Short mmCIF file of N, CA and C in Angstrom, two decimals:
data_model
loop_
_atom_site.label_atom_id
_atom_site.label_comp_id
_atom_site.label_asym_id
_atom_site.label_seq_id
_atom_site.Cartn_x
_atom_site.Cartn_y
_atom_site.Cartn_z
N UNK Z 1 -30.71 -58.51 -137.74
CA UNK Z 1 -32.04 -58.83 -137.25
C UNK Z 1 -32.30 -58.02 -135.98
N UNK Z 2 -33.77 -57.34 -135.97
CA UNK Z 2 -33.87 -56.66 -134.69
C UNK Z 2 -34.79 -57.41 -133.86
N UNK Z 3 -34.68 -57.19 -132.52
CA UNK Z 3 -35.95 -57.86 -131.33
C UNK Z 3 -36.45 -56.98 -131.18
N UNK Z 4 -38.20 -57.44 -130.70
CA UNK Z 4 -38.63 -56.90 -129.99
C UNK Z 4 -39.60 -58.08 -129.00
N UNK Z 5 -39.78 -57.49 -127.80
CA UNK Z 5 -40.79 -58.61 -127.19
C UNK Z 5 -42.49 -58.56 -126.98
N UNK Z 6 -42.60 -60.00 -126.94
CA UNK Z 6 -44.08 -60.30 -126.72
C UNK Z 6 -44.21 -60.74 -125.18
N UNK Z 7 -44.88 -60.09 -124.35
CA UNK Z 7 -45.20 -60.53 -122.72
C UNK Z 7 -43.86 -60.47 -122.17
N UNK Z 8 -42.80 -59.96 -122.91
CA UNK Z 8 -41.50 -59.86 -122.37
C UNK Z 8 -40.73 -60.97 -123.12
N UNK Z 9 -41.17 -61.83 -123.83
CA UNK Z 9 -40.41 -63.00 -124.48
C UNK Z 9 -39.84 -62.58 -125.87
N UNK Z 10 -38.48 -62.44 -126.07
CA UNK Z 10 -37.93 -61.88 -127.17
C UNK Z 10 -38.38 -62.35 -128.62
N UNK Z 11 -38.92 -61.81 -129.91
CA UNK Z 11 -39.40 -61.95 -131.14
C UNK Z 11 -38.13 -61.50 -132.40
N UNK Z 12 -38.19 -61.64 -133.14
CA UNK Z 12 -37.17 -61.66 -134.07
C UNK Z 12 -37.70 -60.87 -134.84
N UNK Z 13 -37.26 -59.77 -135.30
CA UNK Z 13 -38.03 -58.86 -136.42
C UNK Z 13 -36.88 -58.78 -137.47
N UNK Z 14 -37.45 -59.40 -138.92
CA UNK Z 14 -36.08 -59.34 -140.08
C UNK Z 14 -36.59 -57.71 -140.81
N UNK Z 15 -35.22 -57.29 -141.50
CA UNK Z 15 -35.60 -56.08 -142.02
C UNK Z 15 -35.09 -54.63 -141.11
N UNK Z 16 -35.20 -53.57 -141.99
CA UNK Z 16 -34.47 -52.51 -141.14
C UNK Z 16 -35.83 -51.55 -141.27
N UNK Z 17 -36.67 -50.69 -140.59
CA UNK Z 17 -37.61 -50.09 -140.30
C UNK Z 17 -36.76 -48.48 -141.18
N UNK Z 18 -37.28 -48.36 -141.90
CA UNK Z 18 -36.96 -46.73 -142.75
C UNK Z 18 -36.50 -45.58 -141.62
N UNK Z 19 -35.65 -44.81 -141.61
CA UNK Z 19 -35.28 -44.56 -140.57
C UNK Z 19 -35.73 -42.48 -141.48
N UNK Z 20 -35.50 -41.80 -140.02
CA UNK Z 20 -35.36 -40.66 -140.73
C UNK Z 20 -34.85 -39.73 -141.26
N UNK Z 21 -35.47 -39.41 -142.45
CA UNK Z 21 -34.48 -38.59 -143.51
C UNK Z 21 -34.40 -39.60 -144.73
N UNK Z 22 -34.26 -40.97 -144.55
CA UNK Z 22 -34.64 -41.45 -145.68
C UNK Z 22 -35.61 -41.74 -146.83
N UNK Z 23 -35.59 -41.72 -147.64
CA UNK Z 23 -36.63 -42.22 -148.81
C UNK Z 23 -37.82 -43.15 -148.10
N UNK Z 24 -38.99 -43.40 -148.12
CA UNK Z 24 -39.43 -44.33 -148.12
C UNK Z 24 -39.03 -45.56 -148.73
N UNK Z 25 -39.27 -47.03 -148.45
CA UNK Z 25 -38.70 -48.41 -149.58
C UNK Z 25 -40.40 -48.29 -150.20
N UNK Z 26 -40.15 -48.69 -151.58
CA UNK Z 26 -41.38 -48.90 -152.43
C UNK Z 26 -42.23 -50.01 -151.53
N UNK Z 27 -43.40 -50.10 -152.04
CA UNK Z 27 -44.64 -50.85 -151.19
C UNK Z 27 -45.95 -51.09 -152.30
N UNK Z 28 -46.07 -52.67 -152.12
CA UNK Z 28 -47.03 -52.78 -152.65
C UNK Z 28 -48.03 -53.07 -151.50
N UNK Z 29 -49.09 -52.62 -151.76
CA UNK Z 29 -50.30 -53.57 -150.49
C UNK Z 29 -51.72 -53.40 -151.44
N UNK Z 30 -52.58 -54.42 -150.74
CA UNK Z 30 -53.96 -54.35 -151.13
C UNK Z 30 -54.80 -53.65 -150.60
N UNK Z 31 -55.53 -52.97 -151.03
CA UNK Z 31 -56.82 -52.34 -150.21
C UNK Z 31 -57.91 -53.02 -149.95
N UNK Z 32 -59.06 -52.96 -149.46
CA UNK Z 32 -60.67 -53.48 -149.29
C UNK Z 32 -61.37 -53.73 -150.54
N UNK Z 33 -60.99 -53.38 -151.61
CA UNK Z 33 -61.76 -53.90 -152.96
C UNK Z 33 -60.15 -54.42 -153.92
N UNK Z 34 -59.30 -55.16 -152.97
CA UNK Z 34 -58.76 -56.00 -153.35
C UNK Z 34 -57.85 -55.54 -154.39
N UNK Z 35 -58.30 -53.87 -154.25
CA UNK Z 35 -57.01 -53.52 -155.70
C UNK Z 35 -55.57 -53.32 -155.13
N UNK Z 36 -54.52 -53.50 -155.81
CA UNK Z 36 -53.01 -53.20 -155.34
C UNK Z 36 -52.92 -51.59 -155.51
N UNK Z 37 -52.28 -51.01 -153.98
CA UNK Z 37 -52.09 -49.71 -154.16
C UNK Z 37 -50.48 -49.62 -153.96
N UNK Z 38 -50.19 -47.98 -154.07
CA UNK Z 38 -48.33 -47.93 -153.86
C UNK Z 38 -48.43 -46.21 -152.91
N UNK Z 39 -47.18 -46.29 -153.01
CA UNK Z 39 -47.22 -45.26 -152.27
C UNK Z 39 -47.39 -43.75 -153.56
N UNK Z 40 -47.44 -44.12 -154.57
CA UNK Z 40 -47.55 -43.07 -155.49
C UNK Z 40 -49.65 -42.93 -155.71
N UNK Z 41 -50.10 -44.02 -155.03
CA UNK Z 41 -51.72 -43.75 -154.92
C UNK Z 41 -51.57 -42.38 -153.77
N UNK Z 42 -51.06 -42.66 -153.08
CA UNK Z 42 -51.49 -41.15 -152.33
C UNK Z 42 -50.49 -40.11 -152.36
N UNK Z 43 -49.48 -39.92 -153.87
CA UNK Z 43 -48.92 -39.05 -154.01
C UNK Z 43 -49.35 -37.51 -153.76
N UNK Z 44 -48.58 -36.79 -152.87
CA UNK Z 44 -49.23 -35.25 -152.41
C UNK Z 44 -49.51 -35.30 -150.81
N UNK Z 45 -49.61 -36.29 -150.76
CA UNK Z 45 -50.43 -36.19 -149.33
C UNK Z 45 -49.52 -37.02 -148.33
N UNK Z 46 -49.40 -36.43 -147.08
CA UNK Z 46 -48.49 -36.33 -146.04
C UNK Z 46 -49.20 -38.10 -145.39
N UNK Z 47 -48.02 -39.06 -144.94
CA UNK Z 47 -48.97 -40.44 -144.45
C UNK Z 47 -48.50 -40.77 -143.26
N UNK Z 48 -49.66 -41.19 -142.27
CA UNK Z 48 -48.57 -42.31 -141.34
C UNK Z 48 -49.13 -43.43 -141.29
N UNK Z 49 -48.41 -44.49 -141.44
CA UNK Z 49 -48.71 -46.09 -141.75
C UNK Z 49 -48.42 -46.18 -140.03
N UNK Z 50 -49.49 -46.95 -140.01
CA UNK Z 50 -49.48 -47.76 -138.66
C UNK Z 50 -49.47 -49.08 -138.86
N UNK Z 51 -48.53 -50.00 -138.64
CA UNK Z 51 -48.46 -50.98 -139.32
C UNK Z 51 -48.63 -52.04 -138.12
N UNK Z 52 -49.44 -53.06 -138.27
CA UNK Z 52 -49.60 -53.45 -136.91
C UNK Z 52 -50.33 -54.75 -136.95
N UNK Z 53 -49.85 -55.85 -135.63
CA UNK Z 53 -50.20 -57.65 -136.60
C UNK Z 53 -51.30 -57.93 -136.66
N UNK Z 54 -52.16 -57.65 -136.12
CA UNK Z 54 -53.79 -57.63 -137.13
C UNK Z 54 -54.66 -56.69 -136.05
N UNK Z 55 -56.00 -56.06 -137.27
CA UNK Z 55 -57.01 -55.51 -136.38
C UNK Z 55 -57.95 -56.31 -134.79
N UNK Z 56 -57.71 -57.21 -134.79
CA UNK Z 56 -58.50 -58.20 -134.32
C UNK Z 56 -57.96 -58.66 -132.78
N UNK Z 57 -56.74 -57.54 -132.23
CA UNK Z 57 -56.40 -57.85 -131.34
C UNK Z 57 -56.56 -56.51 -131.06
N UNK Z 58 -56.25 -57.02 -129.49
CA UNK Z 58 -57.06 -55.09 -128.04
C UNK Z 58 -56.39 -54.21 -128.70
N UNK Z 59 -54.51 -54.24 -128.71
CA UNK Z 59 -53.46 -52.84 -128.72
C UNK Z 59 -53.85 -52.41 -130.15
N UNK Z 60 -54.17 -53.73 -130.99
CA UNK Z 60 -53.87 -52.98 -132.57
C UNK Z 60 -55.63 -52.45 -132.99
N UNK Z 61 -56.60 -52.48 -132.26
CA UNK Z 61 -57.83 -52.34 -132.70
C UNK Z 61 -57.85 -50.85 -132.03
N UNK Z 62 -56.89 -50.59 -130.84
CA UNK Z 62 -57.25 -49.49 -130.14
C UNK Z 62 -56.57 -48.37 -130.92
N UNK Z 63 -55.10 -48.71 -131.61
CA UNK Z 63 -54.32 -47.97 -132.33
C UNK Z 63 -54.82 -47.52 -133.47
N UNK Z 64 -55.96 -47.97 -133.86
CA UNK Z 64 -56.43 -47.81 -135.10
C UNK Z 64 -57.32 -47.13 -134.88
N UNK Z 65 -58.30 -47.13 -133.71
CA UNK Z 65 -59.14 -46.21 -133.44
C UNK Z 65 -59.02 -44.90 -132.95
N UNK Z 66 -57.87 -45.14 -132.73
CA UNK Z 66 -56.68 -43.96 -131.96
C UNK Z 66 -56.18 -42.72 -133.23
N UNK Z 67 -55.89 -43.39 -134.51
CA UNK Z 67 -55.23 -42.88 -135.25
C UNK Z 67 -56.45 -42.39 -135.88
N UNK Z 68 -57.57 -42.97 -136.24
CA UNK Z 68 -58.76 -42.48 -137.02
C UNK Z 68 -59.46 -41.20 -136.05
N UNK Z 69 -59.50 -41.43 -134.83
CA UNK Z 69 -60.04 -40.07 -133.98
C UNK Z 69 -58.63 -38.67 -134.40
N UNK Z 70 -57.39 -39.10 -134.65
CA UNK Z 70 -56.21 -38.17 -135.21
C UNK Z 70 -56.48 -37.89 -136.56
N UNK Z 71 -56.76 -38.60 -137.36
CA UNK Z 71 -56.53 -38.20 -138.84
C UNK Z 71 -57.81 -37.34 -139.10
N UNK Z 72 -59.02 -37.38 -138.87
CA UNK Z 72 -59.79 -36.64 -138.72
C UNK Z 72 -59.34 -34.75 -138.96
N UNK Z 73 -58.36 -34.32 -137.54
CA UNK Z 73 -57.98 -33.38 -137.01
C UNK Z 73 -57.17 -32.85 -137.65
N UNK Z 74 -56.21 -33.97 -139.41
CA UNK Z 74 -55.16 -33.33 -139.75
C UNK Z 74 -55.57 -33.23 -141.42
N UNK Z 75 -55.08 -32.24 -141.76
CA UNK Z 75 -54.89 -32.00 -143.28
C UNK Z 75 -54.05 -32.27 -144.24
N UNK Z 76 -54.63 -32.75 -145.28
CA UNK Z 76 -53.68 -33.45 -146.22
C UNK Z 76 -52.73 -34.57 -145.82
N UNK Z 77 -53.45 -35.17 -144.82
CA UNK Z 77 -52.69 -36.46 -144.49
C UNK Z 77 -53.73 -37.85 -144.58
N UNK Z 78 -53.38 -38.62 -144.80
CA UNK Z 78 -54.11 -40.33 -144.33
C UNK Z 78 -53.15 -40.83 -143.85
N UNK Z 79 -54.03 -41.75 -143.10
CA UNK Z 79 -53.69 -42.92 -142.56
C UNK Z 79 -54.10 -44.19 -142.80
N UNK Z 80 -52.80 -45.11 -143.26
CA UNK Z 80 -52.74 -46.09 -143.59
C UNK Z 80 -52.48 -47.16 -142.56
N UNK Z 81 -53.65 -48.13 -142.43
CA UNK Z 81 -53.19 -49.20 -141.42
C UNK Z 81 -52.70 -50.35 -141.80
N UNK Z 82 -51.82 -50.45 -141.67
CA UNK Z 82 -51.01 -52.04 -142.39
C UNK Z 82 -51.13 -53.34 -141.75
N UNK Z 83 -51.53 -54.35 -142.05
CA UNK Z 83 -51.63 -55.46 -141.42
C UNK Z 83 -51.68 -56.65 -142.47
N UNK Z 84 -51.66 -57.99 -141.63
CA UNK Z 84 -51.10 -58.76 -142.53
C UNK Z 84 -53.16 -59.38 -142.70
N UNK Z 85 -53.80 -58.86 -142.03
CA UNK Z 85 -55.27 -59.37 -142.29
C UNK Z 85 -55.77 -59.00 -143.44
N UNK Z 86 -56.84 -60.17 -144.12
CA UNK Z 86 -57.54 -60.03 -144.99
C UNK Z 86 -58.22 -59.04 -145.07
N UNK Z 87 -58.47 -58.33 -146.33
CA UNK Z 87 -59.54 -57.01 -146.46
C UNK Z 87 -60.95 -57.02 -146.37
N UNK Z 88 -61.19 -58.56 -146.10
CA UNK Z 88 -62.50 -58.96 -145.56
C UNK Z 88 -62.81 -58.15 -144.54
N UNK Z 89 -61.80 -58.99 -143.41
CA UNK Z 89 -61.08 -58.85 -141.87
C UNK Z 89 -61.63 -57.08 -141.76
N UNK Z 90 -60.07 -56.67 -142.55
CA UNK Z 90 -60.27 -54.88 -142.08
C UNK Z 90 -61.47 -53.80 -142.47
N UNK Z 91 -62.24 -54.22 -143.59
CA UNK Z 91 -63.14 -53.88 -144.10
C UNK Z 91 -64.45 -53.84 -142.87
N UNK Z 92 -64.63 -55.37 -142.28
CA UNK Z 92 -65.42 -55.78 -141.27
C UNK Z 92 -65.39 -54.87 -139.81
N UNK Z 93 -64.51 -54.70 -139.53
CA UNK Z 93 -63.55 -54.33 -138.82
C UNK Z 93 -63.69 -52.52 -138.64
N UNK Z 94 -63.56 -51.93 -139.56
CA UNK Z 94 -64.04 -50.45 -139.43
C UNK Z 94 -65.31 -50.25 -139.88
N UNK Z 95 -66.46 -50.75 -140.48
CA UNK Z 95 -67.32 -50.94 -140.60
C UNK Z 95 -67.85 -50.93 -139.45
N UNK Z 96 -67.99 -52.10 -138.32
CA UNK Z 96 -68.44 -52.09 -137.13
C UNK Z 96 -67.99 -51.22 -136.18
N UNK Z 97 -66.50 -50.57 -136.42
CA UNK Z 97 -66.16 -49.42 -135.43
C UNK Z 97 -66.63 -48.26 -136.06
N UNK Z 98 -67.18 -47.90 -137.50
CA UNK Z 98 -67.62 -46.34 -137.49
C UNK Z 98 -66.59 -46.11 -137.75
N UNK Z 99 -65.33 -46.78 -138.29
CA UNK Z 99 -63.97 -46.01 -138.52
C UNK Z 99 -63.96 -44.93 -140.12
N UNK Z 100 -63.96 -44.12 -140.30
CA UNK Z 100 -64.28 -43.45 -141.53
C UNK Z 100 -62.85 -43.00 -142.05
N UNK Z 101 -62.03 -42.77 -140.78
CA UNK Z 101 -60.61 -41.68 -141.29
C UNK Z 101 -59.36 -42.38 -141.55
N UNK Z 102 -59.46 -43.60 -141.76
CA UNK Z 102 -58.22 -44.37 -142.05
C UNK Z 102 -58.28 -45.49 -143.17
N UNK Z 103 -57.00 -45.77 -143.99
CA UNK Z 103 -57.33 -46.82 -144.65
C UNK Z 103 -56.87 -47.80 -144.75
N UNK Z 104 -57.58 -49.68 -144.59
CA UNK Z 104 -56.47 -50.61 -144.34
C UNK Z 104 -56.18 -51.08 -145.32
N UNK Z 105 -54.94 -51.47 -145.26
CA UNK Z 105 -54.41 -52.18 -146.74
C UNK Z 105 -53.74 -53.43 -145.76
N UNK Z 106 -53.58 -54.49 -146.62
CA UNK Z 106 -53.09 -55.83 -146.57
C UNK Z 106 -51.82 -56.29 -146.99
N UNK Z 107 -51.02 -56.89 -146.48
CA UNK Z 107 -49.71 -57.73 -146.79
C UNK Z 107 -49.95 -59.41 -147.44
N UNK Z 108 -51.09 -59.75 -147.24
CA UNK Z 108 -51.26 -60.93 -147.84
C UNK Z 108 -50.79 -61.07 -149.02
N UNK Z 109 -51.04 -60.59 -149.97
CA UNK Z 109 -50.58 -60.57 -151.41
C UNK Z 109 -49.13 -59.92 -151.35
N UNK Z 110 -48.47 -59.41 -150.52
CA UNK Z 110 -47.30 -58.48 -150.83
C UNK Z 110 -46.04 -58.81 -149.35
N UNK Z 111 -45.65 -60.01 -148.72
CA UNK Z 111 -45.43 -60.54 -147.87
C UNK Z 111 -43.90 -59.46 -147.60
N UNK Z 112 -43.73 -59.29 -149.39
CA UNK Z 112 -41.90 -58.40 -149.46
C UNK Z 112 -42.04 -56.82 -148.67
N UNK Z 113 -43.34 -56.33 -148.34
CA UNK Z 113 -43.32 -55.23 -147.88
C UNK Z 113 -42.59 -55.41 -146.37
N UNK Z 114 -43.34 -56.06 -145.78
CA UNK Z 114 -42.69 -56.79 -144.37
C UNK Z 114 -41.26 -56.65 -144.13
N UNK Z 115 -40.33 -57.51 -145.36
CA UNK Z 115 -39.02 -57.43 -144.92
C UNK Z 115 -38.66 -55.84 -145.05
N UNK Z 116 -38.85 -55.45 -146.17
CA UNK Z 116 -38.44 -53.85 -146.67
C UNK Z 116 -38.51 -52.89 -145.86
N UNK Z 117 -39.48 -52.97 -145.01
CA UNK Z 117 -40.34 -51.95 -144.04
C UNK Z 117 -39.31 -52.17 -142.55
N UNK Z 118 -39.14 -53.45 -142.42
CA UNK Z 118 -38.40 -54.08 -141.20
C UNK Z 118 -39.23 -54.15 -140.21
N UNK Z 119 -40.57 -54.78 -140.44
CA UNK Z 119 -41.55 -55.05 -139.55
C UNK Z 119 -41.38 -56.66 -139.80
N UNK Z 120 -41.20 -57.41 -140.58
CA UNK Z 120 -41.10 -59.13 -140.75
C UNK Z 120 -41.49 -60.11 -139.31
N UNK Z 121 -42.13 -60.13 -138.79
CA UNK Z 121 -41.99 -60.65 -137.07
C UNK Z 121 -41.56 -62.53 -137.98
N UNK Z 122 -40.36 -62.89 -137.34
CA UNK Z 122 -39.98 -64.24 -138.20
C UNK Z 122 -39.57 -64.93 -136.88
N UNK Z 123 -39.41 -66.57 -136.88
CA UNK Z 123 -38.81 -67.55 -135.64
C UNK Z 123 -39.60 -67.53 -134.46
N UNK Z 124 -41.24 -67.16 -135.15
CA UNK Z 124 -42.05 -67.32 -133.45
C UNK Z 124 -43.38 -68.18 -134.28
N UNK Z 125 -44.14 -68.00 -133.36
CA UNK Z 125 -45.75 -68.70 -133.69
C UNK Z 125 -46.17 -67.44 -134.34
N UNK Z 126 -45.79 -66.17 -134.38
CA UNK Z 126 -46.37 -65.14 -135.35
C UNK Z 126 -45.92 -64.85 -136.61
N UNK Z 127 -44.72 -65.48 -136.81
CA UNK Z 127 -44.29 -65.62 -138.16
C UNK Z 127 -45.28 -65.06 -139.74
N UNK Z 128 -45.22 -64.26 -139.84
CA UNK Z 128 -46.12 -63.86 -141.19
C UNK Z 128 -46.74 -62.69 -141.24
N UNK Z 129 -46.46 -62.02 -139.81
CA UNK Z 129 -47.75 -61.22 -139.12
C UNK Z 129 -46.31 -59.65 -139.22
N UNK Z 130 -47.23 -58.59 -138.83
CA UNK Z 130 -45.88 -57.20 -139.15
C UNK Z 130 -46.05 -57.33 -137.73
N UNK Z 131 -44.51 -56.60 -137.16
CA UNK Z 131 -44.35 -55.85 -135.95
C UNK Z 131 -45.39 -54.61 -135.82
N UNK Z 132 -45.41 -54.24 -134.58
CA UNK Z 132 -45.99 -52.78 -134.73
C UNK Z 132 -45.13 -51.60 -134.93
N UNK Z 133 -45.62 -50.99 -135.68
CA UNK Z 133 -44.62 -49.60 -135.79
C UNK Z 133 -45.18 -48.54 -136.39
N UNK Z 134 -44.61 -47.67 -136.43
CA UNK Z 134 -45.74 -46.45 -137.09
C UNK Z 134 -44.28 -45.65 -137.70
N UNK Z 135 -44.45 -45.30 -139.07
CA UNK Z 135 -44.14 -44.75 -140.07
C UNK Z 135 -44.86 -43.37 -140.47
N UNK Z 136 -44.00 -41.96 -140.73
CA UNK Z 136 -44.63 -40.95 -140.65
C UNK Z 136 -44.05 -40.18 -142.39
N UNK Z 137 -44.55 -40.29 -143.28
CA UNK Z 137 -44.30 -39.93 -144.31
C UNK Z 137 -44.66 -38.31 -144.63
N UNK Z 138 -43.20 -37.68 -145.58
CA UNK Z 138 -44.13 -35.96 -146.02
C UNK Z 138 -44.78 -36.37 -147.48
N UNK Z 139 -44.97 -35.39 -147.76
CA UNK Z 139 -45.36 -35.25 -149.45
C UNK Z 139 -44.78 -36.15 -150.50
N UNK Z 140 -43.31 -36.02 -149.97
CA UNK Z 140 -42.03 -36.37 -151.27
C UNK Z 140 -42.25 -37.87 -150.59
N UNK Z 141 -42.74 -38.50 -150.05
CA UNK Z 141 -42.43 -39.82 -149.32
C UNK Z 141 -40.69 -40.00 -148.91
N UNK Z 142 -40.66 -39.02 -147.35
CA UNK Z 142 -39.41 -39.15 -146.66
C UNK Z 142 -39.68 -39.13 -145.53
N UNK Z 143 -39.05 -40.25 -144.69
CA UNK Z 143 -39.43 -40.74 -143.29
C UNK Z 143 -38.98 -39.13 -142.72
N UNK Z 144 -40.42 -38.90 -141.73
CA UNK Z 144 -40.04 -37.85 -140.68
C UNK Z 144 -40.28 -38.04 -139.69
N UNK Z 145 -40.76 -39.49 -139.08
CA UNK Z 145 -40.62 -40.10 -137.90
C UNK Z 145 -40.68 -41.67 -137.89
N UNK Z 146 -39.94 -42.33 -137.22
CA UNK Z 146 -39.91 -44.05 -137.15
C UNK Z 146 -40.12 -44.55 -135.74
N UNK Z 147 -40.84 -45.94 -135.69
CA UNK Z 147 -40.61 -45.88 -134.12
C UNK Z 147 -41.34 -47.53 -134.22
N UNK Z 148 -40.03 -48.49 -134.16
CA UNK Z 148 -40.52 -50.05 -134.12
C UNK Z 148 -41.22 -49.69 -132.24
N UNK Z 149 -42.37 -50.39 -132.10
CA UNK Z 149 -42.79 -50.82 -130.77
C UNK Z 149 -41.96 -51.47 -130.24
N UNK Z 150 -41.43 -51.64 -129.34
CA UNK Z 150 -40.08 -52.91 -128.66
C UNK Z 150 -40.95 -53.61 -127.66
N UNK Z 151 -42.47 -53.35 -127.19
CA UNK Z 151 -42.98 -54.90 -126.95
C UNK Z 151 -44.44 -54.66 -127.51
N UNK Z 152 -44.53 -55.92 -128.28
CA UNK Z 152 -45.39 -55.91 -128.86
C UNK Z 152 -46.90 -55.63 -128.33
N UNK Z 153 -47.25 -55.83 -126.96
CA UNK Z 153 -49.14 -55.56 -126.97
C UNK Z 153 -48.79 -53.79 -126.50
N UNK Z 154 -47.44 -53.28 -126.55
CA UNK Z 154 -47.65 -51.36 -126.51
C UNK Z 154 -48.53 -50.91 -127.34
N UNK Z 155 -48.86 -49.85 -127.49
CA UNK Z 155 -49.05 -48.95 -127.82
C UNK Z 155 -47.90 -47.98 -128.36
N UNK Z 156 -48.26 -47.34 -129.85
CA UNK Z 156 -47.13 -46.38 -130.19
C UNK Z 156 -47.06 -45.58 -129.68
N UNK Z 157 -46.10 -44.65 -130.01
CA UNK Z 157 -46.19 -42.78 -129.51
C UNK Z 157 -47.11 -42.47 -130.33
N UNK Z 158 -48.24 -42.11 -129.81
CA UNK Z 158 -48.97 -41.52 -130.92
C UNK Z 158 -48.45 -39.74 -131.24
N UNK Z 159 -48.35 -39.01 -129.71
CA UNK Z 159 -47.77 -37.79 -129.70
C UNK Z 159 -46.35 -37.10 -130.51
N UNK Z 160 -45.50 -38.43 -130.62
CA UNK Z 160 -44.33 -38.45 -131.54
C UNK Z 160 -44.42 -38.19 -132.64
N UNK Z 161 -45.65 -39.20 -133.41
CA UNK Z 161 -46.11 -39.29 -134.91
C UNK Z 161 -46.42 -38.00 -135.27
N UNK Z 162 -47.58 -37.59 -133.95
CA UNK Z 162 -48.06 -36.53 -134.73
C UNK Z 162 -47.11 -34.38 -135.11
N UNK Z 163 -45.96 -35.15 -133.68
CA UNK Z 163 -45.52 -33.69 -134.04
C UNK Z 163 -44.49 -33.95 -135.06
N UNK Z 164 -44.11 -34.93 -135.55
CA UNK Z 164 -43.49 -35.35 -136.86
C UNK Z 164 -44.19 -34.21 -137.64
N UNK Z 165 -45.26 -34.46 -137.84
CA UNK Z 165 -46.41 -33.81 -139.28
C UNK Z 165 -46.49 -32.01 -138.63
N UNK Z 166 -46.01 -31.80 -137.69
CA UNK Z 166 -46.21 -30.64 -137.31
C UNK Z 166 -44.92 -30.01 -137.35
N UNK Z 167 -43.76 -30.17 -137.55
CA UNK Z 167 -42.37 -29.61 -137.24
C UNK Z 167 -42.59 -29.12 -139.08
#
């Protein structure tokens, strides 16, 4: 089991975060019209999952707006925002931000991505919800950058992610 903290108060994260050089773990999630996607929907194309415990809070609304002003700038890549919110929620959510360059998918229906991924936040009042972390996928789906947040209202490397996609 890994920690990370909230306001400095230690959180329990179950699961091992894909490290690099490895395979991606398979993934189911939902999109905004509720269909189940995998990682073979965006076969070809280079990803970084920002995975993060819902749109609806400051760090994870800013990260998302953060990553959509980035994905814009890059080719043959998306960005996938992972969260455990309804596609109501994320749908609502970039809609009102003008977000055009990213796409959210949901854990509600798919709770096993959580452990697989090693985002699981488990043994707190957030129980159900992902850690933050950002996942940097190539073509072949093989981690080329990992990076659990170790306190939760951070902010990722965004600069890390992106020279991942650039090396």
């Amino acid at each position: 089991m890994q920690q990370i903290t909230r306001a400095g108060a230690p959180m329990d994260v179950a699961g091992t975060l894909p490290a690099v050089g490895q395979a991606a773990p398979e993934m189911t999630l939902t999109n905004t019209d509720f269909e189940d996607v995998t990682l073979e929907t965006y076969q070809g194309k280079r990803k970084v999952l920002n995975i993060i415990p819902s749109v609806d809070t400051p760090t994870c609304a800013m990260s998302t707006r953060r990553f959509n002003e980035l994905a814009s700038q890059l080719e043959n890549t998306i960005v996938l925002v992972v969260s455990a919110d309804l596609p109501f929620a994320a749908k609502r959510f970039c809609g009102a931000e003008g977000l055009d360059d990213v796409e959210t998918l949901s854990t509600f229906r798919h709770r096993e991505f959580q452990k697989a991924w090693g985002v699981a936040l488990c043994n707190s009042a957030m129980e159900g919800l992902c850690a933050r972390a950002v996942v940097v996928l190539d073509t072949d789906n093989r981690v080329l950058h990992s990076e659990l947040v170790s306190e939760l209202k951070n902010e990722p490397d965004y600069d890390a992610a992106l020279a991942a996609l650039k090396r």
